[in-house]
Coordinates of C-alpha atoms in Angstrom, one line a residue:
X297 CA -44.5 -49.1 47.7
X298 CA -43.4 -52.8 48.0
X299 CA -39.7 -53.8 48.0
X300 CA -40.1 -55.3 44.5
X301 CA -41.7 -52.2 43.1
X302 CA -39.0 -50.0 44.6
X303 CA -36.2 -52.1 43.3
X304 CA -37.8 -52.3 39.9
X305 CA -38.2 -48.6 39.7
X306 CA -34.6 -48.1 40.7
X307 CA -33.4 -50.5 38.0
X308 CA -35.6 -48.8 35.4
X309 CA -34.3 -45.4 36.4
X310 CA -30.7 -46.7 35.9
X311 CA -31.6 -48.2 32.6
X312 CA -33.3 -44.9 31.5
X313 CA -30.3 -42.7 32.6
X314 CA -27.7 -45.1 31.1
X315 CA -29.2 -45.7 27.7
X316 CA -32.0 -43.2 27.2
X317 CA -30.7 -41.7 23.9
X318 CA -29.9 -45.2 22.6
X319 CA -33.3 -46.5 23.6
X320 CA -35.0 -43.5 21.9
X321 CA -33.0 -44.1 18.7
X322 CA -34.0 -47.8 18.7
X323 CA -37.7 -47.0 19.1
X324 CA -37.3 -44.3 16.4
X325 CA -35.7 -46.9 14.1
X326 CA -38.4 -49.5 14.8
X327 CA -41.2 -47.0 14.1
X328 CA -39.4 -45.7 11.0
X329 CA -38.9 -49.2 9.6
X330 CA -42.5 -50.0 10.3
X331 CA -43.6 -46.8 8.5
X332 CA -41.4 -47.4 5.5
X333 CA -42.3 -51.1 5.1
X334 CA -46.0 -50.7 5.4
X335 CA -47.7 -49.4 2.3
X336 CA -50.1 -46.5 2.8
X337 CA -52.9 -48.3 0.9
X338 CA -52.5 -51.6 2.8
X339 CA -55.3 -52.2 5.4
X340 CA -54.2 -52.2 9.0
X341 CA -55.0 -56.0 9.6
X342 CA -52.8 -56.9 6.6
X343 CA -50.0 -54.7 7.9
X344 CA -50.2 -56.4 11.3
X345 CA -50.2 -59.8 9.5
X346 CA -46.9 -59.0 7.7
X347 CA -45.4 -57.5 10.9
X348 CA -46.0 -60.8 12.7
X349 CA -45.2 -63.0 9.7
X350 CA -41.5 -63.7 10.7
X351 CA -42.8 -65.1 14.1
X352 CA -45.9 -66.8 12.7
X353 CA -43.9 -69.0 10.3
X354 CA -42.5 -70.8 13.4
X355 CA -46.0 -72.0 14.2
X356 CA -47.1 -72.8 10.7
X357 CA -47.3 -76.5 9.6
X358 CA -45.0 -77.8 6.9
X359 CA -42.5 -74.9 7.2
X360 CA -39.8 -76.7 9.2
X361 CA -36.8 -75.2 7.3
X362 CA -38.2 -71.7 7.3
X363 CA -39.3 -72.0 10.9
X364 CA -35.8 -73.1 12.0
X365 CA -34.3 -70.1 10.2
X366 CA -36.8 -67.7 11.8
X367 CA -36.0 -69.2 15.2
X368 CA -32.3 -68.6 14.6
X369 CA -33.0 -65.0 13.5
X370 CA -35.1 -64.2 16.5
X371 CA -32.6 -65.7 18.8
X372 CA -29.7 -63.8 17.2
X373 CA -31.6 -60.5 17.4
X374 CA -32.5 -61.1 21.1
X375 CA -28.9 -61.8 21.9
X376 CA -27.7 -58.7 20.1
X377 CA -30.5 -56.6 21.7
X378 CA -29.4 -57.7 25.2
X379 CA -25.6 -57.5 24.4
X380 CA -25.8 -53.9 23.2
X381 CA -27.4 -52.7 26.4
X382 CA -25.9 -55.2 28.9
X383 CA -24.2 -52.5 30.9
X384 CA -27.5 -50.7 31.3
X385 CA -29.4 -53.9 32.2
X386 CA -27.0 -55.2 34.9
X387 CA -27.8 -52.4 37.4
X388 CA -24.1 -51.4 37.8
X389 CA -22.4 -51.1 41.2
X390 CA -25.5 -50.2 43.2
X391 CA -27.3 -53.4 42.2
X392 CA -24.2 -55.5 42.9
X393 CA -24.0 -53.9 46.3
X394 CA -27.6 -54.9 46.9
X395 CA -27.0 -58.5 45.8
X396 CA -24.3 -58.7 48.5
X397 CA -27.0 -58.1 51.1
X398 CA -29.6 -60.7 52.1
X399 CA -32.0 -59.6 49.3
X400 CA -33.0 -63.1 48.3
X401 CA -32.4 -64.9 44.9
X402 CA -36.1 -65.0 44.0
X403 CA -36.5 -61.2 44.5
X404 CA -33.4 -60.4 42.4
X405 CA -34.6 -62.8 39.6
X406 CA -38.0 -61.2 39.5
X407 CA -36.5 -57.8 39.3
X408 CA -34.2 -58.9 36.5
X409 CA -37.0 -60.4 34.5
X410 CA -39.3 -57.4 35.0
X411 CA -36.5 -55.1 33.7
X412 CA -35.9 -57.3 30.7
X413 CA -39.6 -57.4 30.0
X414 CA -39.7 -53.6 29.7
X415 CA -36.5 -53.5 27.6
X416 CA -37.9 -56.1 25.2
X417 CA -41.1 -54.2 24.3
X418 CA -39.9 -53.5 20.8
X419 CA -39.0 -57.2 20.3
X420 CA -42.4 -58.2 21.4
X421 CA -44.2 -56.3 18.7
X422 CA -43.9 -59.1 16.1
X423 CA -45.1 -61.6 18.7
X424 CA -48.1 -59.5 19.5
X425 CA -48.9 -59.1 15.8
X426 CA -48.5 -62.8 15.2
X427 CA -50.9 -63.6 18.1
X428 CA -53.4 -61.1 16.7
X429 CA -53.1 -62.7 13.2
X430 CA -53.4 -66.3 14.5
X431 CA -56.2 -65.6 17.0
X432 CA -58.4 -68.1 15.2
X433 CA -55.9 -70.9 15.8
X434 CA -55.5 -71.6 19.6
X435 CA -52.6 -74.0 19.1
X436 CA -50.6 -71.5 17.0
X437 CA -51.3 -68.8 19.5
X438 CA -50.1 -71.0 22.4
X439 CA -46.9 -71.7 20.4
X440 CA -46.2 -68.0 19.8
X441 CA -47.0 -67.1 23.4
X442 CA -44.6 -69.8 24.7
X443 CA -41.8 -68.6 22.4
X444 CA -42.4 -65.0 23.5
X445 CA -42.2 -66.1 27.1
X446 CA -38.8 -67.7 26.4
X447 CA -37.4 -64.3 25.2
X448 CA -36.5 -62.7 28.6
X449 CA -35.6 -66.1 30.1
X450 CA -33.1 -66.7 27.3
X451 CA -31.6 -63.2 27.7
X452 CA -31.4 -63.6 31.5
X453 CA -29.5 -66.9 31.0
X454 CA -27.1 -65.2 28.6
X455 CA -26.5 -62.3 31.0
X456 CA -25.7 -64.8 33.8
X457 CA -23.3 -66.7 31.6
X458 CA -25.5 -69.9 31.5
X459 CA -24.8 -70.8 27.8
X460 CA -25.6 -74.5 28.1
X461 CA -29.0 -73.8 29.7
X462 CA -29.8 -71.2 26.9
X463 CA -28.8 -73.8 24.3
X464 CA -31.0 -76.4 26.0
X465 CA -33.9 -74.0 25.9
X466 CA -33.5 -73.8 22.1
X467 CA -33.2 -77.6 21.8
X468 CA -36.8 -77.8 23.1
X469 CA -38.0 -75.5 20.3
X470 CA -36.1 -77.4 17.6
X471 CA -37.5 -80.7 18.9
X472 CA -41.0 -79.2 18.8
X473 CA -40.5 -78.0 15.3
X474 CA -39.3 -81.5 14.2
X475 CA -42.4 -83.1 15.8
X476 CA -44.6 -80.4 14.1
X477 CA -43.0 -81.1 10.7
X478 CA -43.6 -84.8 11.3
X479 CA -47.4 -84.2 11.2
X480 CA -48.0 -84.5 15.0
X481 CA -50.4 -82.2 16.9
X482 CA -49.3 -78.6 17.1
X483 CA -50.2 -78.7 20.8
X484 CA -47.1 -80.9 21.3
X485 CA -45.0 -78.1 19.9
X486 CA -46.6 -75.7 22.3
X487 CA -45.9 -78.1 25.2
X488 CA -42.3 -78.4 24.1
X489 CA -41.9 -74.6 23.9
X490 CA -43.5 -74.2 27.3
X491 CA -41.2 -77.0 28.6
X492 CA -38.2 -75.0 27.3
X493 CA -39.4 -71.9 29.1
X494 CA -39.9 -73.9 32.3
X495 CA -36.4 -75.4 32.0
X496 CA -34.9 -72.0 31.5
X497 CA -36.7 -70.7 34.6
X498 CA -35.5 -73.6 36.6
X499 CA -31.9 -73.0 35.5
X500 CA -32.3 -69.3 36.5
X501 CA -33.5 -70.2 39.9
X502 CA -30.6 -72.6 40.5
X503 CA -27.9 -70.5 38.9
X504 CA -26.0 -67.8 40.8
X505 CA -26.6 -64.2 39.9
X506 CA -24.4 -61.9 37.9
X507 CA -21.0 -61.3 39.3
X508 CA -21.0 -64.6 41.3
X509 CA -19.6 -66.8 38.6
X510 CA -16.0 -68.1 38.6
X511 CA -13.2 -66.5 36.6
X512 CA -13.3 -67.2 32.9
X513 CA -10.5 -69.3 31.4
X514 CA -8.0 -67.0 29.6
X515 CA -6.1 -68.4 26.6
X516 CA -2.4 -68.8 27.2
X517 CA -1.5 -66.3 24.5
X518 CA -3.6 -63.6 26.3
X519 CA -2.1 -64.2 29.7
X520 CA 0.3 -61.6 31.2
X521 CA 3.9 -62.7 31.7
X522 CA 6.7 -61.0 33.6
X523 CA 9.2 -62.0 30.9
X524 CA 7.1 -60.6 28.1
X525 CA 7.6 -57.1 26.6
X526 CA 5.5 -54.4 28.2
X527 CA 3.7 -53.5 25.0
X528 CA 2.7 -57.1 24.4
X529 CA 1.2 -57.3 27.9
X530 CA -0.8 -54.1 27.3
X531 CA -1.9 -55.5 23.9
X532 CA -3.1 -58.7 25.7
X533 CA -5.1 -56.6 28.1
X534 CA -6.7 -54.7 25.2
X535 CA -7.6 -57.9 23.4
X536 CA -9.1 -59.5 26.5
X537 CA -11.2 -56.4 27.0
X538 CA -12.4 -56.3 23.4
X539 CA -13.3 -60.0 23.1
X540 CA -14.7 -60.8 26.5
X541 CA -18.1 -62.5 26.4
X542 CA -20.1 -59.4 27.3
X543 CA -18.5 -57.5 24.4
X544 CA -19.1 -60.0 21.6
X545 CA -22.6 -58.8 20.7
X546 CA -21.2 -55.3 20.2
X547 CA -18.7 -56.5 17.6
X548 CA -21.1 -58.5 15.4
X549 CA -21.3 -55.5 13.2
X550 CA -17.5 -55.9 12.6
X551 CA -18.2 -59.5 11.4
X552 CA -20.9 -58.2 9.2
X553 CA -18.5 -55.6 7.8
X554 CA -16.0 -58.4 7.1
X555 CA -18.5 -60.5 5.2
X556 CA -20.0 -57.5 3.3
X557 CA -17.3 -57.3 0.6
X558 CA -17.9 -60.9 -0.4
X559 CA -21.6 -60.4 -0.7
X560 CA -21.1 -57.0 -2.5
X561 CA -18.8 -58.7 -4.9
X562 CA -21.4 -61.3 -5.8
X563 CA -24.0 -58.5 -6.3
X564 CA -21.6 -56.6 -8.5
X565 CA -21.0 -59.7 -10.5
X566 CA -24.7 -59.7 -11.5
X567 CA -24.4 -56.2 -12.8
X568 CA -22.8 -54.9 -16.0
X569 CA -20.0 -53.0 -14.3
X570 CA -16.5 -53.3 -15.6
X571 CA -13.5 -54.1 -13.4
X572 CA -12.6 -50.5 -12.7
X573 CA -16.0 -49.5 -11.6
X574 CA -16.3 -52.7 -9.4
X575 CA -13.0 -51.8 -7.7
X576 CA -14.3 -48.3 -6.9
X577 CA -17.6 -49.7 -5.6
X578 CA -15.9 -52.3 -3.4
X579 CA -13.4 -49.9 -1.9
X580 CA -15.9 -47.0 -1.3
X581 CA -18.7 -49.3 0.1
X582 CA -16.7 -51.9 2.1
X583 CA -13.5 -50.3 3.3
X584 CA -14.7 -47.2 5.3
X585 CA -17.1 -49.2 7.6
X586 CA -14.2 -51.4 8.7
X587 CA -12.0 -48.4 9.5
X588 CA -14.8 -46.4 11.2
X589 CA -15.8 -49.4 13.4
X590 CA -12.2 -50.3 14.5
X591 CA -11.1 -46.7 15.0
X592 CA -14.1 -46.2 17.3
X593 CA -12.8 -48.9 19.6
X594 CA -9.9 -46.6 20.5
X595 CA -12.2 -44.7 22.8
X596 CA -13.2 -47.9 24.6
X597 CA -9.6 -48.8 25.1
X598 CA -8.7 -45.4 26.4
X599 CA -11.6 -45.6 28.8
X600 CA -10.3 -49.0 29.9
X601 CA -6.9 -47.7 30.9
X602 CA -8.1 -44.3 32.3
X603 CA -8.7 -45.4 35.9
X604 CA -5.2 -47.1 35.9
X605 CA -3.2 -44.2 34.6
X606 CA -1.8 -43.2 38.1
X607 CA -0.8 -46.8 38.6
X608 CA 0.8 -47.0 35.2
X609 CA 2.8 -43.9 35.9
X610 CA 4.0 -45.4 39.2
X611 CA 5.1 -48.5 37.3
X612 CA 6.9 -46.6 34.6
X613 CA 4.4 -47.3 31.8
X614 CA 4.5 -44.3 29.5
X615 CA 1.5 -42.9 27.6
X616 CA 3.1 -43.7 24.2
X617 CA 3.3 -47.4 25.2
X618 CA -0.4 -47.5 25.8
X619 CA -1.0 -45.8 22.5
X620 CA 1.4 -48.2 20.7
X621 CA -0.3 -51.2 22.2
X622 CA -3.7 -49.9 21.1
X623 CA -2.5 -49.3 17.5
X624 CA -0.9 -52.8 17.5
X625 CA -4.2 -54.4 18.4
X626 CA -6.4 -52.3 16.2
X627 CA -4.0 -52.5 13.2
X628 CA -3.8 -56.3 13.5
X629 CA -7.6 -56.6 13.7
X630 CA -7.9 -54.3 10.6
X631 CA -5.4 -56.4 8.7
X632 CA -7.4 -59.6 9.4
X633 CA -10.7 -57.8 8.6
X634 CA -9.3 -56.6 5.2
X635 CA -8.5 -60.1 4.0
X636 CA -12.1 -60.7 2.5
X637 CA -11.9 -57.3 0.9
X638 CA -8.5 -58.0 -0.6
X639 CA -9.8 -61.4 -1.9
X640 CA -12.8 -59.7 -3.5
X641 CA -10.6 -56.9 -5.1
X642 CA -7.9 -59.0 -6.6
X643 CA -9.9 -60.6 -9.5
X644 CA -10.8 -57.0 -10.7
X645 CA -7.4 -56.3 -12.3
X646 CA -5.2 -58.9 -10.6
X647 CA -2.8 -56.2 -9.5
X648 CA -0.3 -57.0 -6.7
X649 CA -0.8 -53.5 -5.4
X650 CA -3.9 -54.7 -3.7
X651 CA -1.6 -55.5 -0.9
X652 CA -1.2 -51.8 -0.3
X653 CA -4.7 -52.0 1.2
X654 CA -3.1 -53.2 4.5
X655 CA -0.5 -50.5 5.2
X656 CA -2.7 -47.7 3.8
X657 CA -5.6 -49.0 5.9
X658 CA -3.5 -49.2 9.1
X659 CA -2.2 -45.7 8.6
X660 CA -5.7 -44.4 8.0
X661 CA -6.9 -46.3 11.1
X662 CA -4.1 -44.6 13.2
X663 CA -5.2 -41.2 12.1
X664 CA -8.9 -41.8 12.7
X665 CA -8.2 -43.3 16.1
X666 CA -6.2 -40.2 17.0
X667 CA -9.1 -38.0 15.8
X668 CA -11.4 -40.0 18.0
X669 CA -9.2 -39.5 21.1
X670 CA -8.7 -35.8 20.4
X671 CA -11.3 -33.6 22.1
X672 CA -10.8 -30.8 19.6
X673 CA -11.2 -33.0 16.4
X674 CA -13.8 -35.5 17.4
X675 CA -16.1 -34.5 14.6
X676 CA -17.2 -36.9 11.9
X677 CA -16.2 -34.8 8.9
X678 CA -12.4 -34.9 9.6
X679 CA -12.5 -38.7 9.7
X680 CA -14.6 -38.8 6.5
X681 CA -12.0 -36.6 4.8
X682 CA -9.1 -38.9 5.9
X683 CA -10.9 -42.1 4.8
X684 CA -11.9 -40.5 1.5
X685 CA -8.3 -39.6 0.8
X686 CA -7.2 -43.1 1.6
X687 CA -9.8 -44.5 -0.8
X688 CA -8.7 -42.2 -3.6
X689 CA -5.0 -43.2 -3.0
X690 CA -5.8 -46.9 -3.0
X691 CA -7.9 -46.5 -6.2
X692 CA -5.0 -44.7 -7.9
X693 CA -2.6 -47.5 -6.9
X694 CA -4.9 -50.1 -8.3
X695 CA -5.2 -48.2 -11.5
X696 CA -1.4 -48.2 -12.2

C-alpha cells in the first residue's frame, strides 16, 4: 500500500473510532429526515429534485437574493459540520507527531482533503441531487460542481485558521452571483466559483498545517494575573476554553436557544392564547434547553482540569475553588442567555417577579451541573425532574 493510502486509512480509523456513534446518528438523522420529507406517492425523480433544490437555486437565473441566502446556509452548515467533529478530523497527537517529521506539506494536505471528502458525504447528497436534476443544463451543472468542490477546501481553511482565505473564497461566489443576476453568461459564474476553489487550494498550499500557527491573541480581561483572585483566574481559563475558535461551532446551539424565546413569542402572538398560557409555553419550551445546554458544559470543564489536578493540589488549589469558578462562569452565561427569555416573558403579565428567573435558573443550573458530574446520578430523568420543578416554581411566582 502506498504512503498516501496508509496515512489515509490511519486517519479514517481515528475518525471512525473517535466519532463512530456520532457519525452513525448523523447518518440516521439524514436518512430519517429524507424519509419524513419525501411523500410516499411522489416519484423518485421529483424527490431528488426537491432534495437538490436548496443547492440548485444558487445556479438558477434571476434568484440572486435567494441564491445568496442558500450560499450562506450551505456555508454555515459546512462550518457547523466541521466544527462539531474537529477533534476527530485533526488526527490527534499521532498525526501531529507525523507532521513533525519530513512528511511533506503536499502529502499532508492530500490526506486532510481526502478525509474531509469522506466526512462530507452527507453534505454532498444535495449537490449530487442538484447535478442530477440540472443534467440538461451544462452551465448549471458546472456551477454546482465548482461549489461542491469548494466544500472541503473551505473546511480545510477553517481547520487551519485561515479565516481571510475562506472569506475570499466566498467573495468569488458572491461576485459570480452578482454577475449572473446582471444577465451575464452562467459560465462566468462557473468560472468565478472555480476560481474561488483554486484560490482556496493555493492558500492551503501556502499556509502552514494545523498546530503550526502562532498563539491567538487573548483579550486582556481573560489573561491570568498574579494579583488577581485565584477563582477569577480559574474562571478566565474556563472562559478561554469554552470560547476558543475550535469550540464556537459547538455552541451555536446555545445562540439558537437564546434566540428561540423571541421567535416563539412572535409565534404565540399569532395564536389565541392568553397571557397565562403564553407564560407557561415560553417557560416550558425555552427555559429547559438553556439549562440543559449550559449544565452539559460542566463535563467539558471538568475534563479540562482533570490532567492538571496533581499540579493544582501542589499549588494549593482546592477542588471547591475549581467548582466555584465553573459555577461562576456557567451562571454568568445563563444569566446573559436568559435576557431574551425575560424580555419575552415580561409583557405577559408585567410582573417584576420575572427577575426571579435569574436566581432560580442559576440554582437549577448548579444542581444539574452537579448531576452531570456525579457518576451515580448522570441519568437524564433526575435532571428533567429538577428543571420541571424549577419551571413550576417560576410559573407559580409569575402567577402571584
